[in-house]
Short mmCIF file of C-alpha atoms and ligand atoms in Angstrom, two decimals:
data_model
loop_
_atom_site.label_atom_id
_atom_site.label_comp_id
_atom_site.label_asym_id
_atom_site.label_seq_id
_atom_site.Cartn_x
_atom_site.Cartn_y
_atom_site.Cartn_z
CA MET V 2 18.80 -0.93 21.02
CA GLU V 3 17.46 -4.00 19.41
CA LYS V 4 18.42 -4.71 15.72
CA ILE V 5 16.09 -6.69 13.62
CA LEU V 6 17.60 -9.19 11.14
CA ASN V 7 16.59 -10.65 8.05
CA TYR V 8 15.57 -14.33 8.00
CA ILE V 9 17.41 -16.06 5.01
CA ASP V 10 17.92 -19.59 4.21
CA GLY V 11 16.77 -20.69 7.79
CA GLU V 12 19.00 -18.26 9.75
CA LEU V 13 18.86 -14.65 10.99
CA ARG V 14 21.22 -12.40 9.00
CA ALA V 15 22.40 -8.78 9.03
CA PRO V 16 21.89 -7.03 5.70
CA LEU V 17 24.92 -7.36 3.36
CA SER V 18 25.38 -3.62 3.32
CA LYS V 19 25.41 -3.48 7.05
CA ASN V 20 23.14 -0.59 6.93
CA TYR V 21 20.11 -0.11 9.25
CA LEU V 22 16.86 2.11 9.12
CA GLU V 23 15.34 3.56 12.26
CA ASN V 24 12.18 1.97 13.58
CA TYR V 25 9.83 4.42 15.33
CA ASN V 26 7.33 3.82 18.01
CA PRO V 27 4.62 6.25 16.73
CA ALA V 28 2.94 6.48 20.07
CA GLU V 29 6.16 8.13 21.63
CA GLY V 30 7.61 9.48 18.44
CA LYS V 31 10.97 7.83 19.21
CA VAL V 32 13.18 5.41 17.60
CA TYR V 33 12.93 2.15 19.55
CA SER V 34 14.80 -0.41 17.33
CA TYR V 35 16.63 -0.70 13.90
CA LEU V 36 15.61 -2.72 10.93
CA PRO V 37 17.88 -3.81 7.99
CA ASP V 38 18.15 -1.48 5.05
CA SER V 39 18.41 -4.29 2.69
CA ASP V 40 18.77 -4.14 -0.99
CA ALA V 41 18.78 -6.30 -4.12
CA ASP V 42 21.79 -8.37 -3.07
CA ASP V 43 19.81 -9.61 0.00
CA VAL V 44 16.86 -10.20 -2.03
CA HIS V 45 19.01 -12.18 -4.45
CA GLU V 46 20.30 -14.35 -1.60
CA ALA V 47 16.79 -14.98 -0.36
CA THR V 48 15.58 -15.87 -3.85
CA LEU V 49 18.41 -18.45 -4.21
CA ALA V 50 17.54 -19.88 -0.96
CA ALA V 51 13.77 -20.10 -1.81
CA GLN V 52 14.63 -21.55 -5.28
CA SER V 53 16.76 -24.21 -3.70
CA ALA V 54 14.23 -25.20 -1.16
CA PHE V 55 11.47 -25.33 -3.80
CA ARG V 56 12.08 -28.92 -4.94
CA SER V 57 11.81 -30.50 -1.38
CA TRP V 58 9.10 -28.29 0.02
CA SER V 59 6.76 -28.71 -3.16
CA SER V 60 7.21 -32.43 -3.01
CA LEU V 61 6.69 -32.73 0.74
CA PRO V 62 3.49 -34.65 1.49
CA ALA V 63 0.72 -32.04 2.00
CA GLU V 64 0.16 -33.45 5.54
CA LYS V 65 3.65 -32.56 6.53
CA ARG V 66 3.46 -29.08 5.00
CA SER V 67 0.15 -28.60 7.03
CA ALA V 68 1.89 -29.81 10.22
CA TYR V 69 4.43 -27.07 9.86
CA LEU V 70 1.78 -24.48 9.32
CA GLN V 71 -0.20 -25.63 12.31
CA LYS V 72 2.81 -25.67 14.52
CA ILE V 73 3.52 -21.94 13.64
CA ALA V 74 -0.11 -21.12 14.44
CA ASP V 75 0.22 -22.68 17.79
CA LEU V 76 3.37 -20.75 18.56
CA ILE V 77 1.56 -17.47 17.54
CA ASN V 78 -1.23 -18.38 19.99
CA ARG V 79 1.34 -19.16 22.63
CA ASP V 80 3.11 -15.73 22.14
CA LEU V 81 -0.12 -13.82 21.61
CA ASP V 82 0.54 -11.19 24.29
CA GLN V 83 4.06 -10.49 23.21
CA LEU V 84 3.30 -10.27 19.53
CA ALA V 85 0.14 -7.99 20.39
CA LEU V 86 2.53 -5.70 22.31
CA ALA V 87 5.15 -5.51 19.43
CA GLU V 88 2.31 -4.85 16.94
CA SER V 89 0.98 -2.01 19.06
CA ARG V 90 4.54 -0.57 19.62
CA ASP V 91 5.33 -0.62 15.85
CA GLN V 92 1.95 0.54 14.52
CA GLY V 93 0.41 2.66 17.22
CA LYS V 94 -2.79 0.57 17.67
CA PRO V 95 -4.40 -0.15 20.97
CA VAL V 96 -2.76 -3.27 22.26
CA LYS V 97 -6.28 -4.64 23.15
CA LEU V 98 -7.24 -4.38 19.49
CA ALA V 99 -4.04 -6.27 18.44
CA LYS V 100 -4.87 -8.92 21.16
CA ALA V 101 -8.42 -9.26 19.95
CA MET V 102 -8.00 -8.92 16.25
CA ASP V 103 -4.55 -8.85 14.55
CA ILE V 104 -2.62 -11.59 16.23
CA PRO V 105 -5.57 -14.13 16.68
CA ARG V 106 -6.23 -13.63 12.84
CA ALA V 107 -2.62 -14.23 12.16
CA ALA V 108 -2.86 -17.45 13.94
CA ALA V 109 -6.17 -18.30 12.16
CA ASN V 110 -4.53 -17.68 8.75
CA MET V 111 -1.84 -20.18 9.43
CA SER V 112 -4.29 -22.66 10.83
CA PHE V 113 -6.85 -22.25 7.97
CA TYR V 114 -4.14 -22.95 5.36
CA ALA V 115 -2.74 -25.78 7.42
CA SER V 116 -6.12 -27.28 6.84
CA ALA V 117 -6.43 -26.03 3.25
CA ALA V 118 -3.23 -27.70 2.44
CA ILE V 119 -4.72 -31.16 3.04
CA HIS V 120 -8.10 -30.47 1.67
CA PHE V 121 -6.98 -28.88 -1.60
CA ALA V 122 -8.35 -30.62 -4.68
CA SER V 123 -8.41 -30.30 -8.42
CA GLU V 124 -11.07 -30.97 -10.82
CA ALA V 125 -11.87 -33.74 -13.34
CA HIS V 126 -14.23 -33.38 -16.32
CA ILE V 127 -15.72 -36.11 -18.23
CA THR V 128 -16.46 -35.12 -21.87
CA ASP V 129 -19.42 -37.24 -22.63
CA THR V 130 -18.09 -40.67 -23.59
CA GLN V 131 -15.12 -39.41 -25.48
CA ALA V 132 -12.65 -38.19 -23.00
CA ILE V 133 -11.60 -37.65 -19.49
CA ASN V 134 -9.87 -34.45 -18.59
CA TYR V 135 -8.21 -33.90 -15.30
CA THR V 136 -6.53 -30.80 -14.03
CA VAL V 137 -3.08 -30.86 -12.24
CA ARG V 138 -2.25 -27.79 -10.02
CA ASN V 139 1.36 -27.60 -9.29
CA PRO V 140 3.01 -24.85 -7.10
CA ILE V 141 4.63 -22.22 -9.29
CA GLY V 142 8.06 -21.68 -7.60
CA ALA V 143 9.36 -18.92 -5.51
CA ALA V 144 6.69 -16.37 -4.57
CA GLY V 145 6.98 -12.71 -3.60
CA CYS V 146 4.83 -11.57 -0.76
CA ILE V 147 4.76 -7.72 -0.04
CA SER V 148 2.69 -6.34 2.61
CA PRO V 149 1.61 -3.01 4.21
CA TRP V 150 1.77 -1.54 7.75
CA ASN V 151 -1.82 -1.25 8.85
CA LEU V 152 -2.52 -4.87 9.97
CA PRO V 153 1.18 -6.08 10.04
CA LEU V 154 1.14 -9.64 11.05
CA TYR V 155 -2.38 -10.45 9.93
CA LEU V 156 -1.80 -9.37 6.26
CA PHE V 157 1.78 -10.72 6.22
CA THR V 158 0.48 -14.30 7.17
CA TRP V 159 -2.66 -13.97 4.88
CA LYS V 160 -0.19 -14.09 1.96
CA ILE V 161 2.60 -16.35 3.15
CA ALA V 162 0.28 -19.14 4.55
CA PRO V 163 -1.53 -20.03 1.13
CA ALA V 164 1.73 -19.86 -0.72
CA LEU V 165 3.38 -22.29 1.66
CA ALA V 166 0.31 -24.50 1.90
CA ALA V 167 0.28 -24.59 -1.98
CA GLY V 168 3.86 -25.74 -2.05
CA CYS V 169 5.56 -22.52 -3.00
CA THR V 170 8.61 -21.19 -1.27
CA VAL V 171 8.53 -17.50 -0.27
CA VAL V 172 10.51 -14.17 -0.31
CA ALA V 173 8.51 -11.92 1.82
CA LYS V 174 8.78 -8.19 2.66
CA PRO V 175 6.82 -6.54 5.64
CA SER V 176 6.43 -2.83 5.65
CA GLU V 177 9.46 -0.84 6.76
CA LEU V 178 7.25 0.97 9.12
CA THR V 179 6.14 -2.13 11.13
CA PRO V 180 8.88 -4.86 10.91
CA MET V 181 8.92 -6.11 14.50
CA THR V 182 6.16 -8.82 14.39
CA ALA V 183 7.54 -10.25 11.10
CA TYR V 184 10.90 -10.50 12.80
CA LEU V 185 9.33 -12.31 15.84
CA PHE V 186 7.42 -14.41 13.23
CA SER V 187 10.77 -15.50 11.60
CA LYS V 188 11.92 -16.67 15.18
CA LEU V 189 8.71 -18.71 15.52
CA CYS V 190 9.29 -20.33 12.10
CA MET V 191 12.81 -21.41 13.23
CA GLU V 192 11.33 -22.82 16.36
CA ALA V 193 8.84 -24.67 14.45
CA GLY V 194 11.63 -26.24 12.54
CA LEU V 195 10.47 -24.84 9.12
CA PRO V 196 13.12 -26.20 6.69
CA LYS V 197 15.62 -23.66 5.53
CA GLY V 198 14.98 -21.42 2.56
CA VAL V 199 11.10 -22.30 2.61
CA LEU V 200 10.27 -18.83 3.94
CA ASN V 201 12.68 -15.92 3.61
CA ILE V 202 11.96 -12.38 5.05
CA VAL V 203 13.93 -9.42 3.80
CA HIS V 204 13.37 -6.04 5.68
CA GLY V 205 13.82 -2.72 4.09
CA LEU V 206 12.49 0.09 1.85
CA GLY V 207 9.82 -0.50 -0.75
CA SER V 208 11.92 1.22 -3.32
CA LYS V 209 14.87 -1.21 -2.72
CA VAL V 210 13.55 -4.50 -1.34
CA GLY V 211 10.09 -4.43 -2.88
CA GLN V 212 11.38 -3.24 -6.20
CA ALA V 213 13.99 -5.97 -6.23
CA ILE V 214 11.35 -8.65 -5.43
CA SER V 215 9.29 -7.34 -8.33
CA GLU V 216 12.22 -7.34 -10.72
CA HIS V 217 13.86 -10.67 -9.64
CA VAL V 218 13.70 -13.29 -12.57
CA GLY V 219 13.58 -15.97 -9.93
CA ILE V 220 10.32 -14.91 -8.42
CA THR V 221 7.57 -15.84 -10.62
CA VAL V 222 4.42 -14.86 -8.76
CA ILE V 223 3.78 -11.83 -6.63
CA SER V 224 1.23 -11.30 -4.06
CA PHE V 225 0.94 -7.63 -2.85
CA THR V 226 -1.19 -5.52 -0.65
CA GLY V 227 -0.77 -2.03 -0.32
CA GLY V 228 -1.53 1.44 -2.06
CA THR V 229 -2.92 1.76 -5.58
CA VAL V 230 0.03 3.90 -6.66
CA THR V 231 2.56 1.14 -5.50
CA GLY V 232 0.40 -1.57 -7.12
CA LYS V 233 0.75 0.24 -10.38
CA LYS V 234 4.50 0.33 -10.09
CA ILE V 235 4.78 -3.32 -9.27
CA ALA V 236 2.39 -4.18 -12.22
CA ALA V 237 4.48 -1.89 -14.53
CA THR V 238 7.77 -4.02 -13.44
CA ALA V 239 6.31 -7.34 -13.20
CA ALA V 240 3.68 -7.70 -15.86
CA PRO V 241 6.15 -7.47 -18.93
CA MET V 242 8.03 -10.38 -17.27
CA PHE V 243 4.69 -12.23 -17.31
CA LYS V 244 4.81 -12.72 -13.52
CA LYS V 245 1.46 -13.81 -12.01
CA LEU V 246 0.14 -10.84 -9.89
CA SER V 247 -2.46 -10.43 -7.17
CA LEU V 248 -2.78 -6.66 -6.19
CA GLU V 249 -4.95 -5.85 -3.15
CA LEU V 250 -5.09 -2.12 -3.13
CA GLY V 251 -6.74 0.98 -1.60
CA GLY V 252 -10.51 1.76 -1.03
CA LYS V 253 -12.89 4.57 -0.39
CA ASN V 254 -15.74 2.45 0.91
CA PRO V 255 -19.40 3.54 1.18
CA ASN V 256 -21.37 2.77 4.28
CA ILE V 257 -25.00 3.13 3.37
CA ILE V 258 -27.64 3.57 6.00
CA PHE V 259 -31.41 3.08 4.89
CA ALA V 260 -34.01 4.82 7.21
CA ASP V 261 -35.48 1.17 7.86
CA CYS V 262 -32.11 0.02 9.38
CA ASP V 263 -31.74 -1.19 12.89
CA PHE V 264 -30.56 2.07 14.19
CA GLU V 265 -28.61 0.92 17.21
CA GLN V 266 -26.67 -1.77 15.21
CA ALA V 267 -26.07 0.65 12.39
CA ILE V 268 -24.70 3.26 14.78
CA SER V 269 -22.61 1.17 16.98
CA THR V 270 -20.99 -0.56 14.12
CA SER V 271 -20.44 2.68 12.12
CA ILE V 272 -18.30 3.73 15.05
CA HIS V 273 -16.14 0.65 14.38
CA SER V 274 -16.21 0.89 10.70
CA SER V 275 -15.19 4.46 10.84
CA PHE V 276 -12.55 4.68 13.56
CA ALA V 277 -11.32 1.20 14.18
CA ASN V 278 -7.37 1.00 13.99
CA GLN V 279 -7.53 4.87 13.73
CA GLY V 280 -9.38 4.41 10.43
CA GLU V 281 -6.29 2.65 9.01
CA ILE V 282 -8.08 -0.44 7.71
CA CYS V 283 -8.54 -0.52 3.87
CA LEU V 284 -12.20 -1.75 4.62
CA CYS V 285 -13.17 1.15 6.72
CA GLY V 286 -16.36 2.87 5.54
CA SER V 287 -15.05 6.45 5.01
CA ARG V 288 -18.09 7.72 2.95
CA ILE V 289 -21.32 7.52 5.01
CA PHE V 290 -24.55 7.97 3.09
CA VAL V 291 -27.70 8.39 5.15
CA GLU V 292 -31.30 8.29 3.80
CA ARG V 293 -32.58 11.78 4.30
CA SER V 294 -35.46 11.03 6.79
CA LEU V 295 -32.81 9.49 9.18
CA TYR V 296 -30.07 11.95 8.41
CA LYS V 297 -30.23 14.31 11.36
CA LYS V 298 -30.85 11.62 14.01
CA TYR V 299 -27.90 9.49 12.64
CA VAL V 300 -25.50 12.46 12.40
CA ASP V 301 -26.40 13.75 15.95
CA GLU V 302 -25.87 10.23 17.46
CA LEU V 303 -22.61 9.52 15.49
CA VAL V 304 -21.21 12.78 16.58
CA LYS V 305 -22.16 12.32 20.16
CA ARG V 306 -20.65 8.87 20.31
CA THR V 307 -17.57 9.89 18.33
CA LYS V 308 -16.84 12.75 20.79
CA ALA V 309 -16.93 10.08 23.64
CA LEU V 310 -14.05 8.04 22.01
CA ILE V 311 -10.88 8.05 23.92
CA VAL V 312 -7.74 8.95 21.93
CA GLY V 313 -4.82 7.70 24.27
CA ASP V 314 -1.91 5.55 25.15
CA PRO V 315 -2.21 2.46 23.01
CA PHE V 316 -1.11 0.37 26.07
CA ASP V 317 -4.06 1.72 28.15
CA GLU V 318 -7.15 -0.67 28.04
CA ALA V 319 -9.43 2.29 27.97
CA THR V 320 -8.16 3.69 24.74
CA ASN V 321 -10.33 3.59 21.65
CA LEU V 322 -7.86 5.19 19.09
CA GLY V 323 -4.03 4.98 19.40
CA ALA V 324 -1.40 6.63 17.45
CA MET V 325 -1.23 7.20 13.60
CA VAL V 326 1.53 4.98 12.10
CA SER V 327 3.93 7.88 11.52
CA GLU V 328 4.34 11.61 11.60
CA ALA V 329 4.21 11.76 7.69
CA HIS V 330 0.99 9.76 7.60
CA MET V 331 -0.59 11.96 10.42
CA ASN V 332 0.37 15.11 8.41
CA LYS V 333 -1.20 13.65 5.22
CA VAL V 334 -4.38 12.96 6.97
CA LEU V 335 -4.35 16.50 8.55
CA SER V 336 -3.68 17.92 4.95
CA TYR V 337 -7.09 16.10 3.85
CA ILE V 338 -9.01 17.66 6.85
CA ALA V 339 -7.75 21.05 5.69
CA LEU V 340 -8.69 20.15 2.03
CA ALA V 341 -12.20 19.20 3.21
CA LYS V 342 -12.57 22.72 4.78
CA GLN V 343 -11.46 24.35 1.55
CA GLU V 344 -13.95 22.25 -0.28
CA GLY V 345 -16.74 23.66 1.91
CA GLY V 346 -16.93 20.84 4.62
CA LYS V 347 -18.18 21.39 8.17
CA ILE V 348 -16.30 19.68 10.82
CA LEU V 349 -18.84 18.31 13.50
CA ALA V 350 -16.39 16.26 15.49
CA GLY V 351 -12.55 16.25 15.71
CA GLY V 352 -10.37 17.74 13.09
CA ASN V 353 -7.22 18.23 15.19
CA GLN V 354 -4.06 16.61 16.28
CA VAL V 355 -4.10 15.57 19.91
CA LYS V 356 -1.12 16.21 22.24
CA LEU V 357 -0.93 13.68 25.01
CA THR V 358 1.26 13.88 28.10
CA GLY V 359 3.84 11.54 29.84
CA ARG V 360 5.00 8.67 27.79
CA CYS V 361 3.00 9.61 24.67
CA ALA V 362 3.99 13.33 24.63
CA GLY V 363 5.86 13.00 21.28
CA GLY V 364 3.33 10.73 19.68
CA TYR V 365 1.23 11.12 16.52
CA PHE V 366 -2.38 11.19 17.65
CA LEU V 367 -5.52 12.60 15.81
CA GLU V 368 -9.09 13.12 16.89
CA PRO V 369 -11.83 11.06 15.21
CA THR V 370 -13.23 13.37 12.77
CA ILE V 371 -16.66 13.71 11.09
CA ILE V 372 -17.19 16.03 8.20
CA VAL V 373 -20.56 17.11 6.60
CA GLY V 374 -21.66 19.36 3.72
CA LEU V 375 -19.32 18.01 0.98
CA ASP V 376 -20.28 16.98 -2.48
CA PRO V 377 -19.80 13.36 -3.27
CA GLN V 378 -17.52 14.31 -6.20
CA CYS V 379 -15.06 16.50 -4.28
CA ARG V 380 -11.57 15.24 -3.72
CA THR V 381 -12.07 14.57 -0.07
CA ASN V 382 -14.79 12.04 -1.07
CA GLN V 383 -12.88 10.57 -4.05
CA GLU V 384 -9.35 10.04 -2.63
CA GLU V 385 -8.27 7.61 0.05
CA ILE V 386 -7.46 9.36 3.18
CA PHE V 387 -6.69 6.23 5.41
CA GLY V 388 -7.24 7.84 8.68
CA PRO V 389 -10.01 8.46 11.38
CA VAL V 390 -11.93 10.70 9.04
CA VAL V 391 -15.48 10.20 7.73
CA THR V 392 -17.79 12.25 5.76
CA ILE V 393 -21.68 11.97 6.03
CA MET V 394 -24.02 12.87 3.14
CA PRO V 395 -27.82 12.54 2.70
CA PHE V 396 -29.59 10.65 -0.12
CA ASP V 397 -33.20 10.39 -1.28
CA THR V 398 -33.38 7.27 -3.51
CA GLU V 399 -31.84 3.90 -3.94
CA GLU V 400 -30.73 4.91 -7.41
CA GLU V 401 -29.06 7.98 -6.22
CA VAL V 402 -27.11 6.19 -3.41
CA ILE V 403 -26.00 3.52 -5.70
CA MET V 404 -24.67 5.99 -8.20
CA TYR V 405 -22.75 7.76 -5.22
CA ALA V 406 -21.41 4.45 -4.05
CA ASN V 407 -20.00 3.63 -7.42
CA SER V 408 -18.72 7.10 -8.14
CA THR V 409 -15.08 6.65 -7.16
CA SER V 410 -12.27 4.86 -8.89
CA TYR V 411 -12.14 2.27 -6.06
CA GLY V 412 -14.27 -0.85 -5.41
CA LEU V 413 -13.08 -2.64 -2.30
CA SER V 414 -15.92 -2.99 0.08
CA ALA V 415 -19.38 -1.52 0.93
CA THR V 416 -21.67 -1.85 3.87
CA LEU V 417 -25.43 -1.58 3.67
CA TRP V 418 -27.76 -1.24 6.60
CA THR V 419 -31.43 -2.16 5.86
CA GLU V 420 -34.08 -4.45 7.32
CA ASN V 421 -35.67 -4.92 3.81
CA LEU V 422 -34.25 -8.14 2.37
CA LYS V 423 -35.15 -7.46 -1.13
CA ARG V 424 -33.51 -4.22 -1.12
CA ALA V 425 -30.43 -5.70 0.42
CA HIS V 426 -30.12 -8.05 -2.62
CA ARG V 427 -30.93 -5.43 -5.12
CA VAL V 428 -28.44 -2.96 -3.88
CA SER V 429 -25.55 -5.52 -3.35
CA ALA V 430 -26.02 -6.65 -6.84
CA GLN V 431 -25.56 -3.13 -8.25
CA ILE V 432 -22.62 -1.97 -6.07
CA LYS V 433 -19.18 -2.48 -7.77
CA SER V 434 -17.20 -3.65 -4.78
CA GLY V 435 -15.43 -7.01 -3.92
CA ILE V 436 -17.16 -7.50 -0.73
CA ILE V 437 -20.66 -6.14 0.49
CA TRP V 438 -21.58 -6.33 4.03
CA VAL V 439 -25.24 -6.21 4.96
CA ASN V 440 -26.05 -5.34 8.52
CA CYS V 441 -22.44 -6.16 9.65
CA TRP V 442 -18.93 -5.01 8.91
CA LEU V 443 -15.54 -6.90 8.82
CA PHE V 444 -17.17 -10.19 9.32
CA ARG V 445 -14.96 -12.64 7.52
CA ASP V 446 -15.17 -16.30 6.62
CA LEU V 447 -11.73 -17.17 5.31
CA ARG V 448 -13.10 -19.58 2.61
CA THR V 449 -14.65 -16.63 0.71
CA PRO V 450 -13.01 -14.83 -2.20
CA PHE V 451 -11.42 -11.42 -0.99
CA GLY V 452 -10.32 -8.52 -3.08
CA GLY V 453 -11.21 -5.31 -4.84
CA MET V 454 -12.72 -4.19 -8.13
CA LYS V 455 -11.53 -1.24 -10.27
CA GLN V 456 -8.45 0.46 -8.79
CA SER V 457 -8.84 -1.44 -5.52
CA GLY V 458 -6.99 -4.39 -7.23
CA VAL V 459 -7.00 -7.57 -9.33
CA GLY V 460 -7.06 -11.07 -8.10
CA ARG V 461 -8.70 -12.65 -5.14
CA GLU V 462 -7.35 -13.88 -1.89
CA GLY V 463 -8.82 -16.17 0.55
CA GLY V 464 -9.82 -19.81 0.45
CA TRP V 465 -8.99 -21.94 -2.57
CA GLU V 466 -8.78 -18.85 -4.60
CA ALA V 467 -5.38 -18.06 -2.98
CA MET V 468 -4.33 -21.79 -3.30
CA ARG V 469 -5.01 -21.71 -6.91
CA PHE V 470 -3.22 -18.33 -7.33
CA PHE V 471 -0.02 -19.91 -6.17
CA THR V 472 -0.28 -22.86 -8.50
CA GLU V 473 -0.19 -23.42 -12.26
CA ALA V 474 -3.06 -25.43 -13.70
CA LYS V 475 -2.24 -28.10 -16.33
CA ASN V 476 -5.01 -30.21 -18.07
CA VAL V 477 -4.47 -33.69 -19.03
CA CYS V 478 -6.95 -35.03 -21.66
CA ILE V 479 -7.23 -38.73 -22.22
CA LYS V 480 -9.23 -39.83 -25.27
CA LEU V 481 -11.53 -42.74 -24.43
P1 NAD F 524 2.35 1.09 0.37
O1 NAD F 524 1.91 0.88 -0.98
O2 NAD F 524 3.18 2.35 0.61
O3 NAD F 524 3.25 -0.14 0.85
C1 NAD F 524 2.95 -1.44 0.81
C2 NAD F 524 4.23 -2.33 0.74
O4 NAD F 524 4.78 -2.10 -0.55
C3 NAD F 524 5.28 -1.93 1.75
O5 NAD F 524 5.95 -3.08 2.27
C4 NAD F 524 6.26 -1.16 0.91
O6 NAD F 524 7.58 -1.21 1.44
C5 NAD F 524 6.18 -1.76 -0.36
N1 NAD F 524 6.57 -1.06 -1.51
C6 NAD F 524 6.71 0.41 -1.59
N2 NAD F 524 7.18 0.65 -2.89
C7 NAD F 524 7.31 -0.37 -3.60
C8 NAD F 524 7.84 -0.61 -4.80
N3 NAD F 524 8.16 0.29 -5.77
N4 NAD F 524 7.90 -1.94 -5.18
C9 NAD F 524 7.60 -2.87 -4.44
N5 NAD F 524 6.98 -2.78 -3.14
C10 NAD F 524 6.99 -1.39 -2.77
O7 NAD F 524 1.18 0.97 1.24
P2 NAD F 524 0.96 1.19 2.85
O8 NAD F 524 1.04 2.73 3.01
O9 NAD F 524 1.94 0.34 3.55
O10 NAD F 524 -0.40 0.66 3.11
C11 NAD F 524 -1.50 1.43 3.00
C12 NAD F 524 -2.39 1.05 1.75
O11 NAD F 524 -2.59 -0.40 1.68
C13 NAD F 524 -3.62 1.84 1.63
O12 NAD F 524 -3.87 2.21 0.36
C14 NAD F 524 -4.68 0.57 1.94
O13 NAD F 524 -5.93 0.85 1.52
C15 NAD F 524 -3.84 -0.43 1.40
N6 NAD F 524 -4.46 -1.74 1.87
C16 NAD F 524 -5.22 -2.48 1.18
C17 NAD F 524 -5.66 -3.79 1.63
C18 NAD F 524 -6.55 -4.66 0.65
O14 NAD F 524 -6.79 -5.79 1.19
N7 NAD F 524 -6.96 -4.17 -0.37
C19 NAD F 524 -5.48 -4.18 3.00
C20 NAD F 524 -4.62 -3.25 3.66
C21 NAD F 524 -4.15 -2.13 3.15
#
């Protein structure tokens, strides 16, 4: 069985402990490869490599850094099919989704920051006739990049690319649940000739590798995407060391449907925003609020279309929902469905585990689930479930739905459906989320700032925000 290796100082290395963890294919419920059970010693080696590569990488002309990133983007595109298959095998998602979204976006991340590297600029301020100030932005040093399992290569590259473009070197850790595409990515970096030590990838558990990255004094900036509880732990470790932190955390996003919406667009997009990637996207709209006059029509139609979705083998082109990432996560989602019933919820679609036959007989599959009859304040509507489960609730007024939308501790994204332009602006202004989509969902322009409010995170990714994050600003003031 294949053994994944760490990528440290330009070469593939076994973990120093020689210990490995099992890597499951969740669609089959079987181990299909092994990944390094690395620890603080491997992180230390990776950090030394990143520190020693920093001087030459940060002083390389931006055009040359850009060329490396673009070469890696080209190699991702070349290997799109192989990477999509690996992503699907690791994570359980339909391979067609990985081909259409995850892997093209990973290539786009590398390409975007290849371009950003050469277009990045800093500011100058003329203070009347008295002085000229100019800002110098220098890369900080060795950066720690820690990513989750739900969009593995997409989110991994979303952190690594701006760090490298800004001139930082990197110690990165993918999720232990989905290590394969990061491993294939390390091979592409070697093929692209990326200088040794510029990017180091250490596989293993969050409690060992992630914790060691947070603690290491040689890593001065950390970009993390994952759960809010983990984000708090990282902040508790890294903040007293005055490390610069970007934390992209969980969500409980509202999907608000006004009666004047384009009904067909709202319904067909709601199917995606509820159940794409088995609902395992931090931006999924898990709380749907529908204006009362449209409530029955919307619920009936969403239930009808949800029941028509196919839960199946991720390798099958017809499949809409693949496997949940792990048995433990499937059971967590099932426990929330049980909680919803205890809280008085009525299941209108789904609610159960799906048992497939053949290759996927041992896999972790769930029906897409719609629940109604719950109070916006109950636990089901307050806590992140991160699965194919949505609740639908009616509302009467704009004020009421804004209050509901803002009533959780999260503030990642929100979606509004209305043909009334003034209302779209008015409501968007009052919702406390880092991104508001009006009449669309998951539409991304990589130049825009991305991130959450409240317990959905601090810091912003995307565009120059991310480039700035990986640099330190210094002002030079020249008196005229
Ligand atoms: P997680 O927090 O369990 O793990 C994320 C990463 O952190 C993994 O690589 C893990 O190994 C590592 N980790 C775990 N413990 C650590 C520790 N003590 N120190 C350092 N690193 C540690 O999250 P997950 O289950 O992999 O991902 C799902 C979560 O991610 C959801 O809450 C989801 O909303 C969130 N998410 C957020 C965004 C966003 O952009 N805001 C995007 C995707 C996912």
